[in-house]
Amino acid sequence: MFFSFTLRTTAMACLLAGLPLAGGAAWAEPSPPSSAATRTGTGTAQPVQFSAEQVAHGAQIYAASCATCHGEDLAGGHDVPDLGNYFVARWANTPLDRLAGYIAHAMPLTAPGSLPPQDTAALVAFLLQRNGVTSTTNAPLPMEDARLAKIRFPAVFALPPATKSRP
């Protein structure tokens, strides 16, 4: 019984983090950022842009749909990954269409696929901003996959999160 619970919670943590459940490079080290890559996304195919309005809307979506599991401060929990350092390392250098697609299809856990595209884009903008990414303009982050595919999550490497003690 304990093994089954542990396997389920490990699988859930992998799904929430956007990691494959078996095979491949699930735990591959992120590639180091190029010298041109910065928090503003320079050095990427296209600079990162999002609007202040999107960030504010994304904060509302996060509070209503994500904070229950990921915490108000994005710190995660027992089997839920943080949306700070771990999240940034996981998604660094990844085209934003993959992140938006993952959120759109798998989140929130209680109602996967329920977020409309404008809410998903706002949530991505909020997560970028909360993780120190600065928008190059006040133009909205696009919602279209083809446009998001040209924008990469900036390779921002922070210190590893503090180890949480378990009872």
Short mmCIF file of N, CA and C in Angstrom, two decimals:
data_model
loop_
_atom_site.label_atom_id
_atom_site.label_comp_id
_atom_site.label_asym_id
_atom_site.label_seq_id
_atom_site.Cartn_x
_atom_site.Cartn_y
_atom_site.Cartn_z
N MET A 1 0.82 -1.19 0.00
CA MET A 1 0.00 0.00 0.00
C MET A 1 0.86 1.25 0.00
N PHE A 2 1.89 1.28 0.86
CA PHE A 2 2.77 2.45 0.91
C PHE A 2 3.47 2.65 -0.42
N PHE A 3 3.95 1.53 -1.04
CA PHE A 3 4.63 1.62 -2.33
C PHE A 3 3.70 2.21 -3.38
N SER A 4 2.46 1.76 -3.40
CA SER A 4 1.49 2.26 -4.37
C SER A 4 1.27 3.76 -4.17
N PHE A 5 1.16 4.20 -2.93
CA PHE A 5 0.98 5.63 -2.65
C PHE A 5 2.20 6.42 -3.10
N THR A 6 3.40 5.90 -2.79
CA THR A 6 4.63 6.59 -3.17
C THR A 6 4.75 6.67 -4.68
N LEU A 7 4.43 5.59 -5.38
CA LEU A 7 4.49 5.59 -6.83
C LEU A 7 3.52 6.59 -7.42
N ARG A 8 2.30 6.63 -6.88
CA ARG A 8 1.31 7.58 -7.37
C ARG A 8 1.76 9.01 -7.13
N THR A 9 2.27 9.31 -5.94
CA THR A 9 2.67 10.69 -5.64
C THR A 9 3.89 11.08 -6.45
N THR A 10 4.82 10.16 -6.69
CA THR A 10 5.97 10.46 -7.54
C THR A 10 5.51 10.73 -8.96
N ALA A 11 4.60 9.92 -9.46
CA ALA A 11 4.07 10.12 -10.81
C ALA A 11 3.36 11.46 -10.89
N MET A 12 2.59 11.81 -9.87
CA MET A 12 1.87 13.09 -9.86
C MET A 12 2.86 14.25 -9.86
N ALA A 13 3.92 14.15 -9.07
CA ALA A 13 4.93 15.21 -9.04
C ALA A 13 5.58 15.37 -10.41
N CYS A 14 5.86 14.26 -11.09
CA CYS A 14 6.44 14.33 -12.42
C CYS A 14 5.49 15.00 -13.40
N LEU A 15 4.22 14.64 -13.33
CA LEU A 15 3.24 15.25 -14.22
C LEU A 15 3.11 16.73 -13.97
N LEU A 16 3.07 17.13 -12.71
CA LEU A 16 2.95 18.54 -12.38
C LEU A 16 4.17 19.33 -12.82
N ALA A 17 5.32 18.69 -12.80
CA ALA A 17 6.55 19.37 -13.20
C ALA A 17 6.76 19.33 -14.70
N GLY A 18 5.91 18.60 -15.41
CA GLY A 18 6.04 18.50 -16.85
C GLY A 18 7.12 17.53 -17.28
N LEU A 19 7.46 16.59 -16.40
CA LEU A 19 8.50 15.62 -16.70
C LEU A 19 7.89 14.33 -17.20
N PRO A 20 8.58 13.62 -18.11
CA PRO A 20 8.07 12.32 -18.54
C PRO A 20 8.13 11.33 -17.39
N LEU A 21 7.26 10.35 -17.41
CA LEU A 21 7.19 9.37 -16.34
C LEU A 21 8.22 8.27 -16.49
N ALA A 22 8.65 7.99 -17.69
CA ALA A 22 9.62 6.91 -17.87
C ALA A 22 10.53 7.22 -19.03
N GLY A 23 11.77 6.71 -18.95
CA GLY A 23 12.70 6.81 -20.06
C GLY A 23 13.15 8.23 -20.32
N GLY A 24 13.98 8.38 -21.32
CA GLY A 24 14.40 9.69 -21.77
C GLY A 24 15.24 10.42 -20.77
N ALA A 25 15.30 11.71 -20.94
CA ALA A 25 16.14 12.55 -20.10
C ALA A 25 15.30 13.31 -19.10
N ALA A 26 14.50 12.60 -18.32
CA ALA A 26 13.61 13.25 -17.37
C ALA A 26 14.36 14.10 -16.38
N TRP A 27 15.56 13.66 -15.98
CA TRP A 27 16.31 14.39 -14.98
C TRP A 27 17.58 14.98 -15.57
N ALA A 28 17.57 15.26 -16.87
CA ALA A 28 18.75 15.82 -17.53
C ALA A 28 19.07 17.18 -16.94
N GLU A 29 20.35 17.44 -16.86
CA GLU A 29 20.80 18.74 -16.39
C GLU A 29 20.42 19.80 -17.41
N PRO A 30 19.96 20.96 -16.96
CA PRO A 30 19.67 22.02 -17.91
C PRO A 30 20.96 22.52 -18.53
N SER A 31 20.89 22.93 -19.78
CA SER A 31 22.08 23.44 -20.44
C SER A 31 22.40 24.83 -19.90
N PRO A 32 23.68 25.17 -19.80
CA PRO A 32 24.03 26.47 -19.27
C PRO A 32 23.60 27.57 -20.23
N PRO A 33 23.27 28.75 -19.70
CA PRO A 33 22.83 29.83 -20.57
C PRO A 33 24.00 30.36 -21.39
N SER A 34 23.68 30.86 -22.58
CA SER A 34 24.71 31.52 -23.35
C SER A 34 25.00 32.87 -22.72
N SER A 35 26.12 33.46 -23.06
CA SER A 35 26.46 34.74 -22.44
C SER A 35 25.47 35.82 -22.83
N ALA A 36 24.76 35.64 -23.95
CA ALA A 36 23.80 36.65 -24.39
C ALA A 36 22.44 36.48 -23.73
N ALA A 37 22.18 35.32 -23.16
CA ALA A 37 20.85 35.09 -22.57
C ALA A 37 20.76 35.81 -21.23
N THR A 38 19.70 36.55 -21.06
CA THR A 38 19.48 37.28 -19.81
C THR A 38 18.04 37.14 -19.39
N ARG A 39 17.69 37.77 -18.30
CA ARG A 39 16.33 37.71 -17.80
C ARG A 39 15.34 38.40 -18.74
N THR A 40 15.80 39.23 -19.65
CA THR A 40 14.87 39.87 -20.57
C THR A 40 14.66 39.04 -21.82
N GLY A 41 15.39 37.93 -21.92
CA GLY A 41 15.18 37.06 -23.06
C GLY A 41 16.03 37.42 -24.26
N THR A 42 16.97 38.35 -24.16
CA THR A 42 17.82 38.64 -25.29
C THR A 42 18.67 37.43 -25.57
N GLY A 43 18.99 37.20 -26.81
CA GLY A 43 19.73 36.01 -27.18
C GLY A 43 18.79 34.88 -27.55
N THR A 44 17.51 35.04 -27.35
CA THR A 44 16.53 34.04 -27.75
C THR A 44 16.06 34.39 -29.15
N ALA A 45 15.28 33.52 -29.76
CA ALA A 45 14.78 33.76 -31.10
C ALA A 45 14.02 35.09 -31.16
N GLN A 46 13.18 35.33 -30.21
CA GLN A 46 12.46 36.60 -30.10
C GLN A 46 12.46 37.01 -28.63
N PRO A 47 12.51 38.31 -28.37
CA PRO A 47 12.51 38.74 -26.96
C PRO A 47 11.18 38.41 -26.28
N VAL A 48 11.27 38.22 -24.97
CA VAL A 48 10.07 37.95 -24.18
C VAL A 48 9.31 39.25 -23.99
N GLN A 49 8.03 39.19 -24.24
CA GLN A 49 7.18 40.34 -24.02
C GLN A 49 5.88 39.91 -23.38
N PHE A 50 5.42 40.70 -22.45
CA PHE A 50 4.11 40.50 -21.83
C PHE A 50 3.68 41.83 -21.26
N SER A 51 2.39 41.98 -21.07
CA SER A 51 1.87 43.25 -20.59
C SER A 51 1.60 43.20 -19.09
N ALA A 52 1.59 44.37 -18.49
CA ALA A 52 1.26 44.48 -17.07
C ALA A 52 -0.15 43.96 -16.80
N GLU A 53 -1.06 44.20 -17.75
CA GLU A 53 -2.43 43.71 -17.61
C GLU A 53 -2.47 42.18 -17.60
N GLN A 54 -1.64 41.55 -18.45
CA GLN A 54 -1.59 40.09 -18.46
C GLN A 54 -1.07 39.56 -17.13
N VAL A 55 -0.04 40.20 -16.61
CA VAL A 55 0.52 39.75 -15.34
C VAL A 55 -0.52 39.86 -14.23
N ALA A 56 -1.26 40.97 -14.20
CA ALA A 56 -2.29 41.15 -13.18
C ALA A 56 -3.39 40.11 -13.33
N HIS A 57 -3.80 39.84 -14.57
CA HIS A 57 -4.82 38.81 -14.81
C HIS A 57 -4.27 37.44 -14.45
N GLY A 58 -3.01 37.17 -14.79
CA GLY A 58 -2.37 35.91 -14.45
C GLY A 58 -2.30 35.69 -12.95
N ALA A 59 -2.08 36.78 -12.19
CA ALA A 59 -2.05 36.68 -10.73
C ALA A 59 -3.41 36.25 -10.19
N GLN A 60 -4.48 36.75 -10.79
CA GLN A 60 -5.83 36.35 -10.39
C GLN A 60 -6.09 34.88 -10.72
N ILE A 61 -5.66 34.45 -11.91
CA ILE A 61 -5.83 33.05 -12.31
C ILE A 61 -5.04 32.15 -11.36
N TYR A 62 -3.80 32.56 -11.07
CA TYR A 62 -2.95 31.76 -10.17
C TYR A 62 -3.61 31.62 -8.80
N ALA A 63 -4.08 32.73 -8.25
CA ALA A 63 -4.70 32.71 -6.93
C ALA A 63 -5.94 31.80 -6.91
N ALA A 64 -6.71 31.82 -7.97
CA ALA A 64 -7.94 31.04 -8.02
C ALA A 64 -7.71 29.57 -8.38
N SER A 65 -6.73 29.28 -9.22
CA SER A 65 -6.60 27.93 -9.77
C SER A 65 -5.32 27.19 -9.42
N CYS A 66 -4.28 27.90 -8.97
CA CYS A 66 -2.98 27.25 -8.81
C CYS A 66 -2.44 27.28 -7.38
N ALA A 67 -2.75 28.34 -6.65
CA ALA A 67 -2.17 28.54 -5.32
C ALA A 67 -2.55 27.44 -4.34
N THR A 68 -3.68 26.80 -4.54
CA THR A 68 -4.09 25.72 -3.65
C THR A 68 -3.04 24.63 -3.59
N CYS A 69 -2.46 24.30 -4.73
CA CYS A 69 -1.44 23.24 -4.79
C CYS A 69 -0.01 23.80 -4.72
N HIS A 70 0.26 24.86 -5.47
CA HIS A 70 1.62 25.38 -5.59
C HIS A 70 1.96 26.44 -4.54
N GLY A 71 0.99 26.85 -3.75
CA GLY A 71 1.22 27.81 -2.69
C GLY A 71 1.15 29.25 -3.17
N GLU A 72 0.74 30.13 -2.27
CA GLU A 72 0.63 31.54 -2.61
C GLU A 72 1.96 32.13 -3.04
N ASP A 73 3.05 31.59 -2.48
CA ASP A 73 4.38 32.11 -2.78
C ASP A 73 5.12 31.29 -3.84
N LEU A 74 4.42 30.39 -4.55
CA LEU A 74 4.96 29.53 -5.60
C LEU A 74 5.95 28.50 -5.07
N ALA A 75 5.96 28.25 -3.76
CA ALA A 75 6.96 27.38 -3.14
C ALA A 75 6.64 25.90 -3.28
N GLY A 76 5.48 25.54 -3.78
CA GLY A 76 5.13 24.13 -3.90
C GLY A 76 4.78 23.54 -2.55
N GLY A 77 4.82 22.25 -2.47
CA GLY A 77 4.48 21.57 -1.23
C GLY A 77 5.06 20.18 -1.21
N HIS A 78 4.46 19.32 -0.42
CA HIS A 78 4.97 17.97 -0.20
C HIS A 78 5.32 17.26 -1.51
N ASP A 79 4.38 17.09 -2.40
CA ASP A 79 4.60 16.41 -3.67
C ASP A 79 4.35 17.32 -4.87
N VAL A 80 4.29 18.61 -4.63
CA VAL A 80 4.02 19.56 -5.70
C VAL A 80 5.27 20.41 -5.91
N PRO A 81 5.77 20.48 -7.13
CA PRO A 81 7.00 21.24 -7.37
C PRO A 81 6.81 22.73 -7.17
N ASP A 82 7.90 23.37 -6.78
CA ASP A 82 7.86 24.83 -6.67
C ASP A 82 7.83 25.43 -8.08
N LEU A 83 7.30 26.62 -8.17
CA LEU A 83 7.25 27.33 -9.45
C LEU A 83 8.27 28.46 -9.47
N GLY A 84 9.34 28.26 -8.73
CA GLY A 84 10.45 29.21 -8.68
C GLY A 84 11.67 28.58 -9.30
N ASN A 85 12.68 28.32 -8.48
CA ASN A 85 13.97 27.82 -8.97
C ASN A 85 13.85 26.52 -9.76
N TYR A 86 13.12 25.55 -9.23
CA TYR A 86 12.96 24.28 -9.93
C TYR A 86 12.26 24.49 -11.27
N PHE A 87 11.22 25.26 -11.26
CA PHE A 87 10.44 25.56 -12.45
C PHE A 87 11.30 26.23 -13.51
N VAL A 88 12.08 27.22 -13.10
CA VAL A 88 12.94 27.94 -14.04
C VAL A 88 13.97 26.98 -14.65
N ALA A 89 14.60 26.17 -13.82
CA ALA A 89 15.59 25.21 -14.32
C ALA A 89 14.94 24.22 -15.28
N ARG A 90 13.73 23.79 -14.98
CA ARG A 90 13.02 22.82 -15.81
C ARG A 90 12.66 23.39 -17.17
N TRP A 91 12.22 24.64 -17.24
CA TRP A 91 11.71 25.22 -18.47
C TRP A 91 12.72 26.10 -19.20
N ALA A 92 13.90 26.35 -18.63
CA ALA A 92 14.90 27.22 -19.26
C ALA A 92 15.21 26.76 -20.68
N ASN A 93 15.28 27.72 -21.57
CA ASN A 93 15.59 27.51 -23.00
C ASN A 93 14.50 26.76 -23.76
N THR A 94 13.36 26.53 -23.14
CA THR A 94 12.26 25.83 -23.79
C THR A 94 11.34 26.84 -24.47
N PRO A 95 10.90 26.54 -25.69
CA PRO A 95 9.94 27.44 -26.34
C PRO A 95 8.67 27.57 -25.48
N LEU A 96 8.15 28.77 -25.41
CA LEU A 96 6.99 29.02 -24.55
C LEU A 96 5.73 28.29 -25.00
N ASP A 97 5.66 27.85 -26.26
CA ASP A 97 4.48 27.09 -26.67
C ASP A 97 4.40 25.77 -25.92
N ARG A 98 5.54 25.20 -25.53
CA ARG A 98 5.53 23.95 -24.77
C ARG A 98 5.01 24.17 -23.36
N LEU A 99 5.46 25.24 -22.72
CA LEU A 99 4.98 25.56 -21.38
C LEU A 99 3.49 25.87 -21.42
N ALA A 100 3.09 26.72 -22.35
CA ALA A 100 1.66 27.07 -22.46
C ALA A 100 0.83 25.84 -22.79
N GLY A 101 1.34 24.97 -23.65
CA GLY A 101 0.62 23.75 -24.00
C GLY A 101 0.47 22.82 -22.80
N TYR A 102 1.53 22.70 -22.00
CA TYR A 102 1.45 21.87 -20.82
C TYR A 102 0.40 22.42 -19.85
N ILE A 103 0.46 23.71 -19.59
CA ILE A 103 -0.51 24.32 -18.68
C ILE A 103 -1.92 24.16 -19.23
N ALA A 104 -2.09 24.42 -20.52
CA ALA A 104 -3.42 24.34 -21.14
C ALA A 104 -4.03 22.94 -21.07
N HIS A 105 -3.19 21.91 -21.17
CA HIS A 105 -3.72 20.55 -21.21
C HIS A 105 -3.72 19.83 -19.87
N ALA A 106 -2.82 20.21 -18.95
CA ALA A 106 -2.68 19.44 -17.71
C ALA A 106 -3.08 20.18 -16.45
N MET A 107 -3.28 21.48 -16.54
CA MET A 107 -3.58 22.27 -15.35
C MET A 107 -4.91 22.98 -15.50
N PRO A 108 -5.53 23.34 -14.40
CA PRO A 108 -5.21 22.93 -13.04
C PRO A 108 -5.52 21.45 -12.86
N LEU A 109 -4.88 20.85 -11.91
CA LEU A 109 -5.00 19.42 -11.69
C LEU A 109 -6.44 18.99 -11.50
N THR A 110 -7.24 19.83 -10.85
CA THR A 110 -8.64 19.47 -10.58
C THR A 110 -9.55 19.65 -11.79
N ALA A 111 -9.06 20.38 -12.81
CA ALA A 111 -9.87 20.60 -14.02
C ALA A 111 -8.94 20.81 -15.22
N PRO A 112 -8.16 19.79 -15.59
CA PRO A 112 -7.20 19.96 -16.68
C PRO A 112 -7.88 20.39 -17.97
N GLY A 113 -7.22 21.29 -18.68
CA GLY A 113 -7.73 21.75 -19.96
C GLY A 113 -8.84 22.77 -19.87
N SER A 114 -9.11 23.28 -18.69
CA SER A 114 -10.24 24.20 -18.53
C SER A 114 -9.88 25.67 -18.73
N LEU A 115 -8.59 25.99 -18.83
CA LEU A 115 -8.20 27.39 -18.99
C LEU A 115 -8.26 27.80 -20.46
N PRO A 116 -8.95 28.89 -20.76
CA PRO A 116 -8.95 29.39 -22.14
C PRO A 116 -7.58 29.96 -22.51
N PRO A 117 -7.27 30.08 -23.79
CA PRO A 117 -5.95 30.55 -24.22
C PRO A 117 -5.51 31.88 -23.59
N GLN A 118 -6.43 32.83 -23.45
CA GLN A 118 -6.03 34.12 -22.87
C GLN A 118 -5.64 33.97 -21.40
N ASP A 119 -6.28 33.06 -20.67
CA ASP A 119 -5.90 32.81 -19.28
C ASP A 119 -4.57 32.08 -19.19
N THR A 120 -4.33 31.15 -20.11
CA THR A 120 -3.06 30.44 -20.13
C THR A 120 -1.92 31.41 -20.41
N ALA A 121 -2.09 32.30 -21.40
CA ALA A 121 -1.06 33.29 -21.72
C ALA A 121 -0.82 34.22 -20.53
N ALA A 122 -1.89 34.62 -19.86
CA ALA A 122 -1.75 35.49 -18.69
C ALA A 122 -1.01 34.76 -17.56
N LEU A 123 -1.31 33.49 -17.37
CA LEU A 123 -0.64 32.71 -16.34
C LEU A 123 0.85 32.56 -16.65
N VAL A 124 1.19 32.31 -17.92
CA VAL A 124 2.60 32.23 -18.32
C VAL A 124 3.28 33.56 -18.08
N ALA A 125 2.63 34.67 -18.43
CA ALA A 125 3.20 36.00 -18.20
C ALA A 125 3.45 36.22 -16.71
N PHE A 126 2.49 35.85 -15.88
CA PHE A 126 2.63 35.98 -14.43
C PHE A 126 3.82 35.16 -13.92
N LEU A 127 3.94 33.91 -14.36
CA LEU A 127 5.03 33.05 -13.91
C LEU A 127 6.39 33.58 -14.38
N LEU A 128 6.45 34.10 -15.59
CA LEU A 128 7.69 34.71 -16.07
C LEU A 128 8.07 35.89 -15.19
N GLN A 129 7.12 36.78 -14.97
CA GLN A 129 7.38 37.99 -14.18
C GLN A 129 7.78 37.64 -12.75
N ARG A 130 7.08 36.69 -12.13
CA ARG A 130 7.39 36.30 -10.76
C ARG A 130 8.75 35.64 -10.63
N ASN A 131 9.27 35.13 -11.74
CA ASN A 131 10.59 34.50 -11.73
C ASN A 131 11.67 35.42 -12.27
N GLY A 132 11.40 36.71 -12.26
CA GLY A 132 12.43 37.70 -12.57
C GLY A 132 12.62 38.03 -14.02
N VAL A 133 11.77 37.53 -14.91
CA VAL A 133 11.89 37.87 -16.32
C VAL A 133 11.25 39.23 -16.53
N THR A 134 11.95 40.08 -17.25
CA THR A 134 11.45 41.42 -17.55
C THR A 134 10.98 41.46 -18.99
N SER A 135 9.81 42.00 -19.20
CA SER A 135 9.28 42.14 -20.55
C SER A 135 10.03 43.24 -21.28
N THR A 136 10.28 43.03 -22.57
CA THR A 136 10.97 44.05 -23.37
C THR A 136 10.03 45.17 -23.78
N THR A 137 8.72 44.92 -23.74
CA THR A 137 7.71 45.93 -24.06
C THR A 137 6.51 45.68 -23.16
N ASN A 138 5.49 46.50 -23.31
CA ASN A 138 4.25 46.26 -22.58
C ASN A 138 3.21 45.61 -23.50
N ALA A 139 3.68 44.98 -24.57
CA ALA A 139 2.78 44.27 -25.49
C ALA A 139 2.43 42.93 -24.88
N PRO A 140 1.22 42.46 -25.12
CA PRO A 140 0.81 41.18 -24.54
C PRO A 140 1.61 40.00 -25.09
N LEU A 141 1.81 39.00 -24.25
CA LEU A 141 2.38 37.73 -24.68
C LEU A 141 1.38 37.12 -25.66
N PRO A 142 1.85 36.66 -26.81
CA PRO A 142 0.88 36.09 -27.77
C PRO A 142 0.25 34.81 -27.24
N MET A 143 -0.91 34.49 -27.78
CA MET A 143 -1.63 33.28 -27.38
C MET A 143 -1.46 32.16 -28.40
N GLU A 144 -1.01 32.49 -29.60
CA GLU A 144 -0.91 31.52 -30.69
C GLU A 144 0.35 30.66 -30.52
N ASP A 145 0.19 29.34 -30.69
CA ASP A 145 1.31 28.42 -30.54
C ASP A 145 2.47 28.77 -31.47
N ALA A 146 2.18 29.12 -32.72
CA ALA A 146 3.24 29.40 -33.68
C ALA A 146 4.09 30.60 -33.23
N ARG A 147 3.47 31.59 -32.65
CA ARG A 147 4.23 32.76 -32.17
C ARG A 147 4.96 32.43 -30.88
N LEU A 148 4.32 31.67 -29.98
CA LEU A 148 4.98 31.28 -28.73
C LEU A 148 6.17 30.36 -28.98
N ALA A 149 6.12 29.58 -30.06
CA ALA A 149 7.23 28.66 -30.38
C ALA A 149 8.51 29.42 -30.69
N LYS A 150 8.40 30.68 -31.05
CA LYS A 150 9.57 31.49 -31.39
C LYS A 150 10.17 32.21 -30.19
N ILE A 151 9.53 32.08 -29.04
CA ILE A 151 10.00 32.73 -27.81
C ILE A 151 10.43 31.65 -26.84
N ARG A 152 11.61 31.77 -26.30
CA ARG A 152 12.11 30.77 -25.35
C ARG A 152 12.09 31.34 -23.93
N PHE A 153 11.84 30.45 -22.99
CA PHE A 153 11.93 30.82 -21.57
C PHE A 153 13.39 31.18 -21.32
N PRO A 154 13.67 32.39 -20.86
CA PRO A 154 15.07 32.76 -20.65
C PRO A 154 15.78 31.81 -19.69
N ALA A 155 17.03 31.52 -20.01
CA ALA A 155 17.84 30.62 -19.20
C ALA A 155 18.37 31.39 -18.01
N VAL A 156 17.57 31.44 -16.98
CA VAL A 156 17.92 32.14 -15.76
C VAL A 156 18.18 31.07 -14.72
N PHE A 157 19.41 30.99 -14.24
CA PHE A 157 19.74 29.97 -13.27
C PHE A 157 19.94 30.61 -11.92
N ALA A 158 19.09 30.23 -10.99
CA ALA A 158 19.15 30.75 -9.63
C ALA A 158 19.75 29.68 -8.73
N LEU A 159 19.92 30.01 -7.49
CA LEU A 159 20.40 29.03 -6.52
C LEU A 159 19.36 27.94 -6.36
N PRO A 160 19.80 26.71 -6.08
CA PRO A 160 18.81 25.64 -5.87
C PRO A 160 17.92 25.95 -4.68
N PRO A 161 16.66 25.51 -4.74
CA PRO A 161 15.75 25.78 -3.61
C PRO A 161 16.27 25.09 -2.34
N ALA A 162 15.91 25.68 -1.21
CA ALA A 162 16.30 25.10 0.08
C ALA A 162 15.66 23.73 0.23
N THR A 163 16.38 22.82 0.81
CA THR A 163 15.87 21.47 1.04
C THR A 163 14.81 21.53 2.13
N LYS A 164 13.68 20.94 1.84
CA LYS A 164 12.60 20.92 2.83
C LYS A 164 12.74 19.67 3.68
N SER A 165 12.62 19.84 4.96
CA SER A 165 12.69 18.66 5.84
C SER A 165 11.35 17.98 5.86
N ARG A 166 11.39 16.68 5.92
CA ARG A 166 10.16 15.90 5.94
C ARG A 166 10.03 15.25 7.31
N PRO A 167 8.81 15.19 7.83
CA PRO A 167 8.61 14.57 9.15
C PRO A 167 8.90 13.09 9.13
#
